[in-house]
Tab-separated table of C-alpha atoms in Angstrom:
chain	number	residue	atom	x	y	z
A	1	MET	CA	-12.600	-23.056	38.922
A	2	SER	CA	-15.547	-25.205	37.814
A	3	GLY	CA	-13.476	-28.317	38.529
A	4	GLN	CA	-12.833	-27.130	42.075
A	5	ARG	CA	-16.557	-26.502	42.591
A	6	ASP	CA	-17.380	-30.007	41.357
A	7	VAL	CA	-14.893	-31.534	43.801
A	8	SER	CA	-16.321	-29.462	46.659
A	9	MET	CA	-19.849	-30.606	45.860
A	10	VAL	CA	-18.754	-34.244	45.914
A	11	LEU	CA	-16.811	-33.926	49.157
A	12	GLU	CA	-19.720	-32.238	50.918
A	13	THR	CA	-21.506	-35.580	51.041
A	14	HIS	CA	-18.806	-36.936	53.367
A	15	THR	CA	-20.398	-35.161	56.306
A	16	THR	CA	-23.993	-34.539	55.260
A	17	ILE	CA	-26.826	-37.000	54.846
A	18	ASP	CA	-27.782	-37.699	51.259
A	19	PRO	CA	-31.142	-35.931	50.654
A	20	SER	CA	-32.515	-39.160	49.206
A	21	GLN	CA	-31.958	-40.832	52.574
A	22	LYS	CA	-34.271	-38.354	54.277
A	23	ASP	CA	-37.131	-39.914	52.322
A	24	ILE	CA	-36.617	-43.274	54.015
A	25	SER	CA	-39.602	-43.252	56.355
A	26	GLU	CA	-38.770	-46.517	58.075
A	27	PRO	CA	-35.300	-48.078	58.436
A	28	PRO	CA	-34.861	-51.849	58.145
A	29	LYS	CA	-36.259	-53.854	61.046
A	30	SER	CA	-33.226	-56.124	60.998
A	31	TYR	CA	-29.642	-55.993	59.771
A	32	THR	CA	-27.235	-58.696	58.724
A	33	TYR	CA	-23.638	-58.433	59.831
A	34	TYR	CA	-20.537	-60.301	58.716
A	35	HIS	CA	-18.954	-61.934	61.764
A	36	ALA	CA	-15.233	-61.832	60.965
A	37	GLY	CA	-12.471	-63.219	63.138
A	38	PRO	CA	-10.151	-66.169	63.691
A	39	LEU	CA	-11.858	-69.537	63.144
A	40	PHE	CA	-9.036	-72.029	63.398
A	41	THR	CA	-9.490	-73.564	66.861
A	42	MET	CA	-12.368	-75.152	68.726
A	43	ALA	CA	-12.382	-72.221	71.160
A	44	GLU	CA	-12.606	-69.673	68.331
A	45	LEU	CA	-15.334	-71.542	66.460
A	46	HIS	CA	-17.349	-72.031	69.645
A	47	THR	CA	-17.002	-68.415	70.766
A	48	ASN	CA	-18.000	-67.095	67.340
A	49	THR	CA	-21.158	-69.191	67.454
A	50	LEU	CA	-22.083	-68.294	71.036
A	51	LEU	CA	-21.477	-64.580	70.506
A	52	SER	CA	-23.504	-64.422	67.290
A	53	GLN	CA	-26.393	-66.249	68.967
A	54	ALA	CA	-26.267	-63.891	71.954
A	55	ILE	CA	-26.213	-60.806	69.717
A	56	GLN	CA	-29.274	-61.984	67.813
A	57	ARG	CA	-31.108	-62.962	71.000
A	58	LYS	CA	-30.330	-59.817	72.994
A	59	SER	CA	-31.161	-57.552	70.037
A	60	SER	CA	-34.509	-59.350	69.567
A	61	GLY	CA	-33.470	-60.403	66.085
A	62	LYS	CA	-32.388	-56.948	64.937
A	63	PHE	CA	-28.790	-57.998	64.249
A	64	ILE	CA	-28.316	-61.336	62.493
A	65	GLY	CA	-24.825	-62.737	62.119
A	66	ILE	CA	-23.410	-64.327	58.982
A	67	LEU	CA	-20.478	-66.511	60.046
A	68	PRO	CA	-17.849	-67.488	57.464
A	69	GLN	CA	-17.423	-70.794	59.287
A	70	ASP	CA	-21.065	-71.627	58.496
A	71	LEU	CA	-20.939	-70.854	54.777
A	72	GLU	CA	-21.434	-73.805	52.464
A	73	GLN	CA	-18.175	-74.291	50.590
A	74	ARG	CA	-18.640	-76.483	47.559
A	75	ASP	CA	-15.135	-75.674	46.363
A	76	GLN	CA	-12.345	-75.992	48.934
A	77	SER	CA	-9.710	-74.125	46.926
A	78	PRO	CA	-8.203	-71.025	48.589
A	79	HIS	CA	-9.452	-68.793	45.763
A	80	ALA	CA	-13.020	-70.060	46.080
A	81	ILE	CA	-13.047	-69.726	49.881
A	82	ARG	CA	-11.741	-66.159	49.664
A	83	ASP	CA	-14.325	-65.242	47.025
A	84	GLU	CA	-17.205	-66.681	49.029
A	85	ASP	CA	-16.155	-64.763	52.136
A	86	LEU	CA	-15.784	-61.471	50.239
A	87	ARG	CA	-19.158	-61.892	48.550
A	88	ALA	CA	-20.784	-62.605	51.914
A	89	LEU	CA	-19.107	-59.557	53.442
A	90	LEU	CA	-20.299	-57.252	50.658
A	91	SER	CA	-23.850	-58.567	50.921
A	92	CYS	CA	-24.096	-57.760	54.641
A	93	ASP	CA	-25.343	-54.497	56.120
A	94	LEU	CA	-22.690	-54.302	58.853
A	95	GLY	CA	-19.451	-55.932	59.886
A	96	LEU	CA	-18.089	-57.230	63.197
A	97	PHE	CA	-14.323	-57.735	63.209
A	98	THR	CA	-12.494	-59.459	66.062
A	99	PHE	CA	-9.056	-57.896	66.550
A	100	ASP	CA	-7.532	-60.263	69.112
A	101	GLY	CA	-4.001	-61.572	69.493
A	102	ALA	CA	-0.492	-60.163	69.726
A	103	GLU	CA	-0.684	-60.069	65.927
A	104	LEU	CA	-4.071	-59.538	64.317
A	105	ASP	CA	-5.444	-62.319	62.157
A	106	ALA	CA	-4.370	-61.382	58.621
A	107	GLY	CA	-7.584	-62.556	56.972
A	108	THR	CA	-9.709	-60.496	59.354
A	109	VAL	CA	-7.664	-57.370	58.620
A	110	VAL	CA	-8.079	-57.893	54.858
A	111	GLU	CA	-11.832	-58.309	55.306
A	112	TYR	CA	-11.994	-55.191	57.468
A	113	MET	CA	-10.156	-53.092	54.892
A	114	PHE	CA	-12.373	-54.463	52.127
A	115	SER	CA	-15.420	-53.421	54.161
A	116	LYS	CA	-14.027	-49.900	54.419
A	117	MET	CA	-13.611	-49.747	50.633
A	118	ALA	CA	-17.323	-50.580	50.414
A	119	ASP	CA	-18.224	-48.070	53.175
A	120	ILE	CA	-19.774	-50.776	55.350
A	121	PRO	CA	-20.442	-49.685	58.964
A	122	ALA	CA	-18.258	-51.722	61.302
A	123	VAL	CA	-17.639	-52.632	64.912
A	124	VAL	CA	-14.124	-53.709	65.877
A	125	LEU	CA	-14.061	-55.967	68.940
A	126	ARG	CA	-10.985	-56.666	71.046
A	127	SER	CA	-11.423	-59.060	73.953
A	128	ASP	CA	-7.685	-59.652	74.422
A	129	PHE	CA	-6.357	-57.835	77.502
A	130	ARG	CA	-2.738	-57.988	76.312
A	131	GLY	CA	-1.101	-54.876	74.941
A	132	SER	CA	0.343	-55.014	71.448
A	133	GLY	CA	0.938	-52.939	68.344
A	134	ASP	CA	2.910	-49.733	67.903
A	135	GLN	CA	0.532	-47.111	69.326
A	136	GLY	CA	1.568	-47.271	72.965
A	137	SER	CA	-0.849	-45.973	75.568
A	138	ILE	CA	-2.398	-43.349	73.276
A	139	GLY	CA	-3.940	-45.668	70.701
A	140	ASP	CA	-5.316	-49.093	69.943
A	141	ALA	CA	-3.570	-52.329	70.861
A	142	TRP	CA	-2.648	-53.177	67.274
A	143	ASN	CA	-0.781	-51.795	64.268
A	144	LEU	CA	-1.644	-48.150	63.662
A	145	MET	CA	-2.443	-48.754	59.982
A	146	SER	CA	-5.589	-50.625	61.065
A	147	SER	CA	-6.908	-47.725	63.163
A	148	ASN	CA	-8.848	-44.501	62.630
A	149	TRP	CA	-10.982	-45.642	59.710
A	150	PRO	CA	-14.409	-43.986	59.338
A	151	ARG	CA	-17.767	-45.540	60.181
A	152	THR	CA	-16.097	-47.780	62.751
A	153	VAL	CA	-16.888	-48.139	66.450
A	154	GLY	CA	-14.410	-49.858	68.750
A	155	VAL	CA	-15.424	-52.193	71.585
A	156	SER	CA	-12.703	-53.213	74.022
A	157	VAL	CA	-13.258	-55.829	76.721
A	158	ASN	CA	-10.837	-57.235	79.280
A	159	SER	CA	-12.014	-60.826	79.062
A	160	LEU	CA	-10.150	-62.060	82.125
A	161	VAL	CA	-11.503	-59.306	84.381
A	162	GLU	CA	-15.023	-59.824	83.047
A	163	TYR	CA	-14.756	-63.576	83.563
A	164	LYS	CA	-13.515	-63.219	87.148
A	165	SER	CA	-16.362	-60.806	87.869
A	166	ALA	CA	-18.896	-63.200	86.364
A	167	LEU	CA	-17.400	-66.092	88.326
A	168	ALA	CA	-17.731	-64.158	91.584
A	169	LYS	CA	-21.378	-63.398	90.821
A	170	THR	CA	-22.019	-67.044	90.029
A	171	LEU	CA	-20.448	-68.248	93.286
A	172	SER	CA	-22.283	-65.665	95.369
A	173	ARG	CA	-25.622	-66.747	93.939
A	174	LEU	CA	-24.935	-70.378	94.830
A	175	GLU	CA	-26.555	-71.510	91.608
A	176	VAL	CA	-25.419	-73.417	88.558
A	177	THR	CA	-24.613	-70.666	86.074
A	178	ASN	CA	-21.828	-70.692	83.538
A	179	PRO	CA	-19.732	-67.534	84.044
A	180	GLY	CA	-18.648	-67.812	80.427
A	181	ASP	CA	-22.259	-67.338	79.336
A	182	LEU	CA	-22.506	-64.182	81.432
A	183	VAL	CA	-19.393	-62.766	79.757
A	184	ILE	CA	-20.722	-63.612	76.295
A	185	ASP	CA	-23.978	-61.804	77.081
A	186	GLN	CA	-22.114	-58.739	78.353
A	187	VAL	CA	-19.920	-58.586	75.258
A	188	ALA	CA	-22.943	-59.128	73.012
A	189	GLN	CA	-24.654	-56.095	74.535
A	190	LYS	CA	-21.555	-53.962	73.981
A	191	VAL	CA	-21.468	-55.044	70.330
A	192	ILE	CA	-25.174	-54.255	69.936
A	193	ASP	CA	-24.573	-50.799	71.394
A	194	GLY	CA	-21.704	-50.391	68.931
A	195	PHE	CA	-23.926	-51.361	65.999
A	196	GLU	CA	-26.573	-48.870	67.090
A	197	LYS	CA	-23.961	-46.136	67.362
A	198	VAL	CA	-22.265	-46.756	64.019
A	199	LEU	CA	-25.628	-46.863	62.231
A	200	GLN	CA	-26.057	-43.212	63.195
A	201	GLU	CA	-22.966	-42.207	61.226
A	202	PRO	CA	-23.644	-40.962	57.675
A	203	PRO	CA	-22.034	-42.715	54.701
A	204	ARG	CA	-18.510	-41.602	53.953
A	205	MET	CA	-18.710	-42.393	50.239
A	206	PRO	CA	-20.058	-39.501	48.120
A	207	LYS	CA	-23.240	-40.321	46.232
A	208	GLU	CA	-21.612	-39.503	42.894
A	209	LEU	CA	-18.959	-42.191	43.410
A	210	ARG	CA	-20.991	-45.076	44.817
A	211	GLU	CA	-21.875	-46.925	41.639
A	212	SER	CA	-18.367	-46.472	40.253
A	213	VAL	CA	-16.783	-47.782	43.454
A	214	TYR	CA	-19.059	-50.814	43.552
A	215	GLN	CA	-18.304	-51.552	39.914
A	216	TRP	CA	-14.615	-51.498	40.812
A	217	LEU	CA	-15.217	-53.756	43.824
A	218	ALA	CA	-16.808	-56.246	41.422
A	219	LEU	CA	-13.670	-56.276	39.280
A	220	MET	CA	-10.801	-55.591	41.671
A	221	PRO	CA	-10.729	-58.953	43.560
A	222	GLY	CA	-10.634	-61.033	40.372
A	223	PHE	CA	-13.547	-63.271	41.342
A	224	ARG	CA	-13.108	-66.663	39.750
A	225	ASP	CA	-16.808	-67.371	39.197
A	226	GLY	CA	-18.994	-65.249	36.964
A	227	SER	CA	-18.038	-62.920	34.154
A	228	ASN	CA	-16.963	-59.349	34.788
A	229	GLN	CA	-20.330	-58.174	33.484
A	230	GLN	CA	-22.250	-60.515	35.779
A	231	ASN	CA	-20.247	-59.471	38.828
A	232	VAL	CA	-20.686	-55.783	38.014
A	233	GLU	CA	-24.446	-56.232	37.671
A	234	ILE	CA	-24.614	-58.042	41.021
A	235	LEU	CA	-22.646	-55.333	42.817
A	236	LEU	CA	-24.619	-52.497	41.206
A	237	LYS	CA	-27.844	-54.119	42.377
A	238	LEU	CA	-26.363	-54.477	45.853
A	239	CYS	CA	-25.297	-50.825	45.803
A	240	GLY	CA	-28.847	-49.800	44.968
A	241	GLN	CA	-30.266	-51.907	47.780
A	242	LYS	CA	-27.863	-50.394	50.299
A	243	GLN	CA	-28.778	-46.884	49.183
A	244	ALA	CA	-32.495	-47.660	49.378
A	245	SER	CA	-32.122	-48.864	52.972
A	246	GLY	CA	-30.037	-45.850	54.020
A	247	LEU	CA	-26.765	-47.739	54.426
A	248	LEU	CA	-25.094	-45.877	51.542
């Protein structure tokens, strides 16, 4: 019976705010977010940059993007690139994951699932108007295994419709305005609203498990650089920082 009571006490923290978080008198003035998504074409690289700039500008610096494409990569090996991206993801307060395409970008899905293991609040953005996946009209336009994860807010935008609307506004104003910029600004505001919403959701990870989970996250990927002890110490420090700021 005592074992059942212990489990119940741990699981209660799934839906209630940790009492220690109530002592946080002032939340952070700004948050970093990992800007995950395809980055293989000029269009993708350019859009990632424009969207991250618009999010930071329209949020008055509250949400600051960390783009994998901008990370300094001293080692070009696949293992090193993966490690650098995962470390950057874990260090961020939030995550933005672009789920576009008939098939989702595999790397983005891996990063999203890793963020859920770390209980990182996330916004999933789909700007692709095409239907896909196996959920039909009752679910998301991608594989069902990537849906319904906690502390996640979805943002769906029909890019073509939004672009045509922006183009019409531009033509009616008879002024030189890039309709693409208008669409980027509109999407940026939707993402900002998503960040604000997901920040209101309490952590899913019970307090009693947080340090243990972050120790495992330091070991599980098999980071090439740093000893196991060094990586554990880094992740435990990060866990403490996230708890102190109310993110865990």
